[in-house]
CSV table of C-alpha atoms in Angstrom, one decimal:
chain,number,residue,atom,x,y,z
A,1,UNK,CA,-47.9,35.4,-13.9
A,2,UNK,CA,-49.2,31.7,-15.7
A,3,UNK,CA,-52.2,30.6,-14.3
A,4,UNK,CA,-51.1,27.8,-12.3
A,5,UNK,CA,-54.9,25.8,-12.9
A,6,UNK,CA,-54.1,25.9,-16.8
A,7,UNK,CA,-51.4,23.4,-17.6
A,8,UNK,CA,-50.3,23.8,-20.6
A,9,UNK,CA,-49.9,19.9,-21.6
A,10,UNK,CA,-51.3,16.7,-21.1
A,11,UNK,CA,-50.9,13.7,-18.3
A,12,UNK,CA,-49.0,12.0,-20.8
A,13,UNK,CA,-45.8,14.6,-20.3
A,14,UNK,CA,-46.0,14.4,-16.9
A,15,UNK,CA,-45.7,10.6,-16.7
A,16,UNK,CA,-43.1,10.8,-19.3
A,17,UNK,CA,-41.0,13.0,-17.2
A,18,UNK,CA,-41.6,10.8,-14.2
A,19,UNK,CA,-41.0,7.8,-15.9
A,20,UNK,CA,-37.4,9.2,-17.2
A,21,UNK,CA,-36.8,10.7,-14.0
A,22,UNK,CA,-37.0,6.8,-12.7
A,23,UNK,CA,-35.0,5.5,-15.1
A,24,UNK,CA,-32.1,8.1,-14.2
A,25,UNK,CA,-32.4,7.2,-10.9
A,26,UNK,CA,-32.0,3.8,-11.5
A,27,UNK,CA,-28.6,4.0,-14.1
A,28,UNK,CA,-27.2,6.5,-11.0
A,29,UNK,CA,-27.5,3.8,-8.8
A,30,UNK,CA,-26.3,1.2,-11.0
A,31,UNK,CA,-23.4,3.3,-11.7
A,32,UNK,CA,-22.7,4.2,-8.1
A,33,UNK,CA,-22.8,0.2,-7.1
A,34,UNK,CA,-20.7,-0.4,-9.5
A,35,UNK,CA,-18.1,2.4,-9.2
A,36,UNK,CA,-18.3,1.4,-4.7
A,37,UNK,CA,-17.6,-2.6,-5.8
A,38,UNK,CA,-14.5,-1.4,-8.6
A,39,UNK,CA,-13.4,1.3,-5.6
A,40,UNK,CA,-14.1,-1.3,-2.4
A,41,UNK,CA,-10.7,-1.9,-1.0
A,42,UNK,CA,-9.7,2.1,-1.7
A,43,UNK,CA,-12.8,3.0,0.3
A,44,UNK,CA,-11.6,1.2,2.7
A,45,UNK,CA,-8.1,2.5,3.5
A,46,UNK,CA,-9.5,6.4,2.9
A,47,UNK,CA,-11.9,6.1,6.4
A,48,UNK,CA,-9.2,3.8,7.8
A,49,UNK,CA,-6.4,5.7,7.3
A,50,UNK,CA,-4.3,7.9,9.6
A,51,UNK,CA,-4.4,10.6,7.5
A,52,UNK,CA,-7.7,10.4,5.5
A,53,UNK,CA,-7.1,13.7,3.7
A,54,UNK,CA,-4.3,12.4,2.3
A,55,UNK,CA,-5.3,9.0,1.5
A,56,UNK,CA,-8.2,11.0,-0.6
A,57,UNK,CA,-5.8,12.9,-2.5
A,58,UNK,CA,-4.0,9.8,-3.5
A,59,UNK,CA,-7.4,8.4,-4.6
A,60,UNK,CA,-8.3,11.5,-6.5
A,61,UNK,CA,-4.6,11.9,-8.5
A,62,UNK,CA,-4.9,11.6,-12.0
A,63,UNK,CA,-8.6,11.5,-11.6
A,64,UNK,CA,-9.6,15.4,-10.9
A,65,UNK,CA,-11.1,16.9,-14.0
A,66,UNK,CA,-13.1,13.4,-14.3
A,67,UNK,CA,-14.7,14.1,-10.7
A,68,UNK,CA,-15.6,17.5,-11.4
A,69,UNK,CA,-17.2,16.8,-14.4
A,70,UNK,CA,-19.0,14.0,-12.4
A,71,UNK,CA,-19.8,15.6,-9.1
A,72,UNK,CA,-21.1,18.9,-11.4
A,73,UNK,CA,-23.4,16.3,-13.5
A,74,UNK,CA,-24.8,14.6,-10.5
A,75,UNK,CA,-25.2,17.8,-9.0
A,76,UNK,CA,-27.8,19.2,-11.9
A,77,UNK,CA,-29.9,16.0,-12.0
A,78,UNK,CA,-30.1,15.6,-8.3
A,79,UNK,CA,-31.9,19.7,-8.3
A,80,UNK,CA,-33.6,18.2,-11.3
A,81,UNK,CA,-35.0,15.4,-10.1
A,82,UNK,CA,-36.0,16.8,-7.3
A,83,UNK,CA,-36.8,14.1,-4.6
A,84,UNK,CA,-32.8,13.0,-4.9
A,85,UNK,CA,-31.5,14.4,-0.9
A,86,UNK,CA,-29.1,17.2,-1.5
A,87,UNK,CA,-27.0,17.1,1.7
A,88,UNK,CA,-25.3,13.9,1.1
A,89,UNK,CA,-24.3,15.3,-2.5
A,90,UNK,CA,-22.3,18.2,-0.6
A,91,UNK,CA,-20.8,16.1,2.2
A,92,UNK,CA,-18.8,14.4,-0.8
A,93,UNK,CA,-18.4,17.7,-2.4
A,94,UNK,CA,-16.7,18.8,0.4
A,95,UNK,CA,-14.4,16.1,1.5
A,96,UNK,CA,-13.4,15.4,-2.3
A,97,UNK,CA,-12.5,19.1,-3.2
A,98,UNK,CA,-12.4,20.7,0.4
A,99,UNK,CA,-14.7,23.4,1.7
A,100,UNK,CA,-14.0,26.1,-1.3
A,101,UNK,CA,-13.9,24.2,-4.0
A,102,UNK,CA,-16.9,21.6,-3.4
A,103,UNK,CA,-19.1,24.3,-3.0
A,104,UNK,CA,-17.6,26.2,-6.1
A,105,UNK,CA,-18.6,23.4,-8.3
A,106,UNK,CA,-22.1,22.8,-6.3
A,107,UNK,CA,-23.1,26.0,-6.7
A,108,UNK,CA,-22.1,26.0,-10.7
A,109,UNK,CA,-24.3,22.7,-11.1
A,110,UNK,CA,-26.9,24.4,-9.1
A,111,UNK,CA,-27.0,27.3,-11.8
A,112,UNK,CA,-27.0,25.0,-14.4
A,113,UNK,CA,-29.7,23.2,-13.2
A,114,UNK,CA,-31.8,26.1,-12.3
A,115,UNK,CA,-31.7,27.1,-15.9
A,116,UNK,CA,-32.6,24.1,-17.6
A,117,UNK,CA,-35.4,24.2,-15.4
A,118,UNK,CA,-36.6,27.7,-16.2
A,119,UNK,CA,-36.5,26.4,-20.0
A,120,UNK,CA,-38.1,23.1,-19.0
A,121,UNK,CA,-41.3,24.7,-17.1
A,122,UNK,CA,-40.9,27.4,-19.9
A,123,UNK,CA,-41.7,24.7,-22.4
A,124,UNK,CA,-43.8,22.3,-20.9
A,125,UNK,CA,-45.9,24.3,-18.4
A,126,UNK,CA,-47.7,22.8,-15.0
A,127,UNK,CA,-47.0,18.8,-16.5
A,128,UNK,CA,-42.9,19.7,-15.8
A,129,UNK,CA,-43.9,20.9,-12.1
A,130,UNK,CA,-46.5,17.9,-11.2
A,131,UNK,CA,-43.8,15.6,-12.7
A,132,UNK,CA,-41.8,16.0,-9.6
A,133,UNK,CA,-43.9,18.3,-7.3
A,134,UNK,CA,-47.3,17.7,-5.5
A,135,UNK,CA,-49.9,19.7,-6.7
A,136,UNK,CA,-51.3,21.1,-3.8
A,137,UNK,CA,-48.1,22.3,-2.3
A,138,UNK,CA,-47.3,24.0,-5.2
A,139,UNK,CA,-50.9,25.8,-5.6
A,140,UNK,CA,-50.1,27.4,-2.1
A,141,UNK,CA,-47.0,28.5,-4.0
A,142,UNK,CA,-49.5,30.5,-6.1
A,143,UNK,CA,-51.7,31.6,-3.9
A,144,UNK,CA,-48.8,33.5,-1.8
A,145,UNK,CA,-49.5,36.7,-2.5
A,146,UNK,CA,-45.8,38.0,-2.2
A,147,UNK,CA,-45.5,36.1,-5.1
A,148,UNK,CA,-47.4,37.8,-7.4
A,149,UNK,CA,-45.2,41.1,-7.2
A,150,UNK,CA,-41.8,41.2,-8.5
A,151,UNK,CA,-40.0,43.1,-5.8
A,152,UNK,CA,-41.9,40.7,-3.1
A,153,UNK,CA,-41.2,38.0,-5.3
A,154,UNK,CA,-37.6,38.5,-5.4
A,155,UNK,CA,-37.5,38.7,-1.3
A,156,UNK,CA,-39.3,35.5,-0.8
A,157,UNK,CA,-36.4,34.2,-2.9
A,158,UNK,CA,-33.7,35.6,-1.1
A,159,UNK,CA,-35.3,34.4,1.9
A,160,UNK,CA,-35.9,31.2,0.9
A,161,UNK,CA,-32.9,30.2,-0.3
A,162,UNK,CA,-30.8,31.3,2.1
A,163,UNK,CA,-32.2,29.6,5.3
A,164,UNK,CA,-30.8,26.0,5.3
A,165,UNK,CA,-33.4,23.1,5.4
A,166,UNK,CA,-36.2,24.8,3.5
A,167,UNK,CA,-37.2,22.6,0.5
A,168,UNK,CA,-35.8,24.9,-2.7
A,169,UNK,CA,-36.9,22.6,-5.8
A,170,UNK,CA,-40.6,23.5,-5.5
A,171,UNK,CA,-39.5,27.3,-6.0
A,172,UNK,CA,-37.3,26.5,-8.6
A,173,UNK,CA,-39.5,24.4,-10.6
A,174,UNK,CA,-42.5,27.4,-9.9
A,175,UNK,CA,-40.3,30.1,-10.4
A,176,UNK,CA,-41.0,30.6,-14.3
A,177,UNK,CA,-44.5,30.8,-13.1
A,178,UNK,CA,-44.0,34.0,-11.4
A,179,UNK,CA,-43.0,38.1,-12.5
A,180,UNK,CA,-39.6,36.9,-11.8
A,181,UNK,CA,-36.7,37.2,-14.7
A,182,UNK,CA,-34.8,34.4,-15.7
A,183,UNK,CA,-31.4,35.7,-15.1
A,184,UNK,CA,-32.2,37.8,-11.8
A,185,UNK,CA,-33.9,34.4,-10.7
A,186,UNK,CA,-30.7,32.3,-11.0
A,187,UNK,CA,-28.6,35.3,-9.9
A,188,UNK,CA,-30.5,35.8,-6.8
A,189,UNK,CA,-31.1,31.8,-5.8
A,190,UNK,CA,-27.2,30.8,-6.6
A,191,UNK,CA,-25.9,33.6,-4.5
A,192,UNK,CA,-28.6,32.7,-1.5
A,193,UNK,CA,-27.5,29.2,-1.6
A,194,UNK,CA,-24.1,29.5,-0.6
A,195,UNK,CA,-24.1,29.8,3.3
A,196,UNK,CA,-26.0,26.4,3.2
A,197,UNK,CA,-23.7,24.9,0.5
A,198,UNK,CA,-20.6,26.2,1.9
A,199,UNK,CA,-21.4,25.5,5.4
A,200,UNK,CA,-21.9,22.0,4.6
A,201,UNK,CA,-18.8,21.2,2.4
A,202,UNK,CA,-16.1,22.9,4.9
A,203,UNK,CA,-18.0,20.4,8.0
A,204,UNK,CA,-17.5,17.4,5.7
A,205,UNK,CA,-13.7,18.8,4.9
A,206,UNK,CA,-13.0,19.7,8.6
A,207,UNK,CA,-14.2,16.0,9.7
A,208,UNK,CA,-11.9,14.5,7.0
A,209,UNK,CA,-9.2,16.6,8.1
A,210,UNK,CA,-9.3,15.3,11.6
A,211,UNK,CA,-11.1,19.0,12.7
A,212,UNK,CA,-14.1,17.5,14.8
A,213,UNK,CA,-14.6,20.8,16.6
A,214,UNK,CA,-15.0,23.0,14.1
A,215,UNK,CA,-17.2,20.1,12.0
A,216,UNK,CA,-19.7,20.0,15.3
A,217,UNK,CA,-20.0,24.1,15.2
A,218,UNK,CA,-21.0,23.8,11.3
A,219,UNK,CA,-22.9,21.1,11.6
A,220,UNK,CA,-24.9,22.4,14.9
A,221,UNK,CA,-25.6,25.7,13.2
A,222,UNK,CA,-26.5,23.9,10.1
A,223,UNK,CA,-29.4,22.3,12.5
A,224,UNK,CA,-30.6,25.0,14.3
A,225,UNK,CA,-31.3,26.6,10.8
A,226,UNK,CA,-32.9,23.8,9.5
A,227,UNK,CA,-35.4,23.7,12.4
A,228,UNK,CA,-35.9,27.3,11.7
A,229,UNK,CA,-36.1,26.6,8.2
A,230,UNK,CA,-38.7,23.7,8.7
A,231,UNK,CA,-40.6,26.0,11.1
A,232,UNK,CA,-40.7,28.9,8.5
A,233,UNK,CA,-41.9,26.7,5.5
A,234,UNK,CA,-44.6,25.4,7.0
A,235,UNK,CA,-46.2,28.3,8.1
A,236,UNK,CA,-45.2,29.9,4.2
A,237,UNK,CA,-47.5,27.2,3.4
A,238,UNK,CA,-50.2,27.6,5.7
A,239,UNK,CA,-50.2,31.0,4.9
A,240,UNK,CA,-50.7,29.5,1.2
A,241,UNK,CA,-53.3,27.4,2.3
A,242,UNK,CA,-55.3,30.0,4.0
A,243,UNK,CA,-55.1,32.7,1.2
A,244,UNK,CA,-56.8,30.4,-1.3
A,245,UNK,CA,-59.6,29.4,1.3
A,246,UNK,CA,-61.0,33.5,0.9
A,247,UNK,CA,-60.3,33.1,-2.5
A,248,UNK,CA,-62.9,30.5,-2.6
C-alpha cells in the first residue's frame, strides 16, 4: 500500500483540481438553468399531467440517445467531483428511463467514473484525494487495518458499497491506495452499488407512474439503511481514529 503521509505532488495540483472542479460546477449549473428556462412550460405539463409517464415519454421522443449520453456524463463528474449529492441524479435516472434502465446507465457512469479515478490517484497521488476529500477522514481510511490486506480489503468494499447512505467517493478516490486491483475494485464496487441505485430509480419510476405505495416501501427501506449506513460509517471511522492514536 502508498503511504498515505507521502503525497506524491505539490499544493499546486490539488488547488488546480479544486479550482477545475469549481468551474465544472459552475458550466453544470449554467447549463441546467438554461436547459429548465428553454424546457419551462414542458416541465410544467409533465408534473401536471394526468398521466405523467406519458407526458415524459412525449418529452423524451426524438431525444433518447441525447439523454443517455447526458445523464451517463453527469453521472461520472457528479462521482468525480465528489461533493455533487448522488440521490437526486438517480431520482431523474429513474423517472426518465424507468427503474431498469436508469440504473443501467448509472451504474455504467459509475464504472466509468471509478476508473478514471483509479488512473487519476494513480497519477497524481494524495493531491487528487485532498482535492476533494478531507484529509483526516481519509487518514482513518488508512489507518483501518482491514485495509491493509487484500481479502479484508475487498470485504470492507463489498460492505461498503452495498449499504445505502454510506459516503462511497472517499473509498473510491483511496482505493488505489490500497492492495486492491484495479479491475476487481471496480468489479466488486459497481456490482455492490446496485441495490442502492436500483432501489432508488424504480421509487422515482413507481411515483411517476402513479404507484405511491410501492414508492413509500422503497423509499422507507431506502431510510432505514441509510440510518444504518450513517450509524456504521461513523463508527468505521472511529475505529480509524482510534487505531492511529496507539500508533502514535
Amino acid at each position: 500500500m502508498a503511504k498515505f503521509d507521502q503525497p506524491k505532488h505539490s499544493r499546486q495540483i490539488r488547488d488546480l483540481l479544486r479550482l477545475i472542479a469549481v468551474v465544472a460546477v459552475v458550466l453544470l449549473a449554467a447549463a441546467g438553468t438554461l436547459f429548465f428556462v428553454r424546457n419551462f412550460d414542458a416541465m410544467v405539463r409533465i408534473f401536471t399531467a394526468s398521466d405523467p409517464a406519458a407526458e415524459m415519454d412525449r418529452f423524451l421522443d426524438g431525444n433518447r440517445l441525447l439523454g443517455v449520453v447526458v445523464l451517463f456524463g453527469l453521472q461520472v463528474i457528479q462521482i468525480l467531483l465528489a461533493f455533487i449529492p448522488g440521490g437526486p441524479m438517480q431520482m431523474v435516472a429513474g423517472a426518465l428511463y424507468g427503474g431498469l434502465g436508469g440504473g443501467l446507465i448509472l451504474l455504467a457512469g459509475a464504472a466509468t467514473a471509478s476508473l478514471l479515478i483509479w488512473r487519476m490517484v494513480s497519477v497524481l497521488g494524495q493531491a487528487a484525494i485532498e482535492a476533494f476529500h478531507n484529509r483526516e477522514d481519509a487518514g482513518k481510511l488508512h489507518r483501518l487495518k482491514a485495509l491493509h490486506d487484500p481479502r479484508r480489503a475487498e470485504a470492507l468494499v463489498w460492505i461498503l458499497f452495498l449499504i445505502p447512505g454510506v459516503p462511497k467517493d472517499l473509498l473510491t478516490y483511496f482505493a488505489p491506495l490500497t492492495p486492491l486491483k484495479c479491475r476487481r475494485f471496480i468489479v466488486i464496487s459497481t456490482i455492490a452499488r446496485c441495490p442502492g441505485i436500483f432501489m432508488t430509480t424504480f421509487a422515482s419510476s413507481s411515483l411517476l407512474e402513479g404507484d405511491w405505495w410501492l414508492s413509500a416501501v422503497f423509499y422507507l427501506v431506502m431510510f432505514a439503511l441509510a440510518l444504518f449506513g450513517g450509524w456504521f460509517y461513523r463508527r468505521l471511522h472511529r475505529e480509524g481514529g482510534e487505531d492511529g492514536k496507539k500508533e502514535q
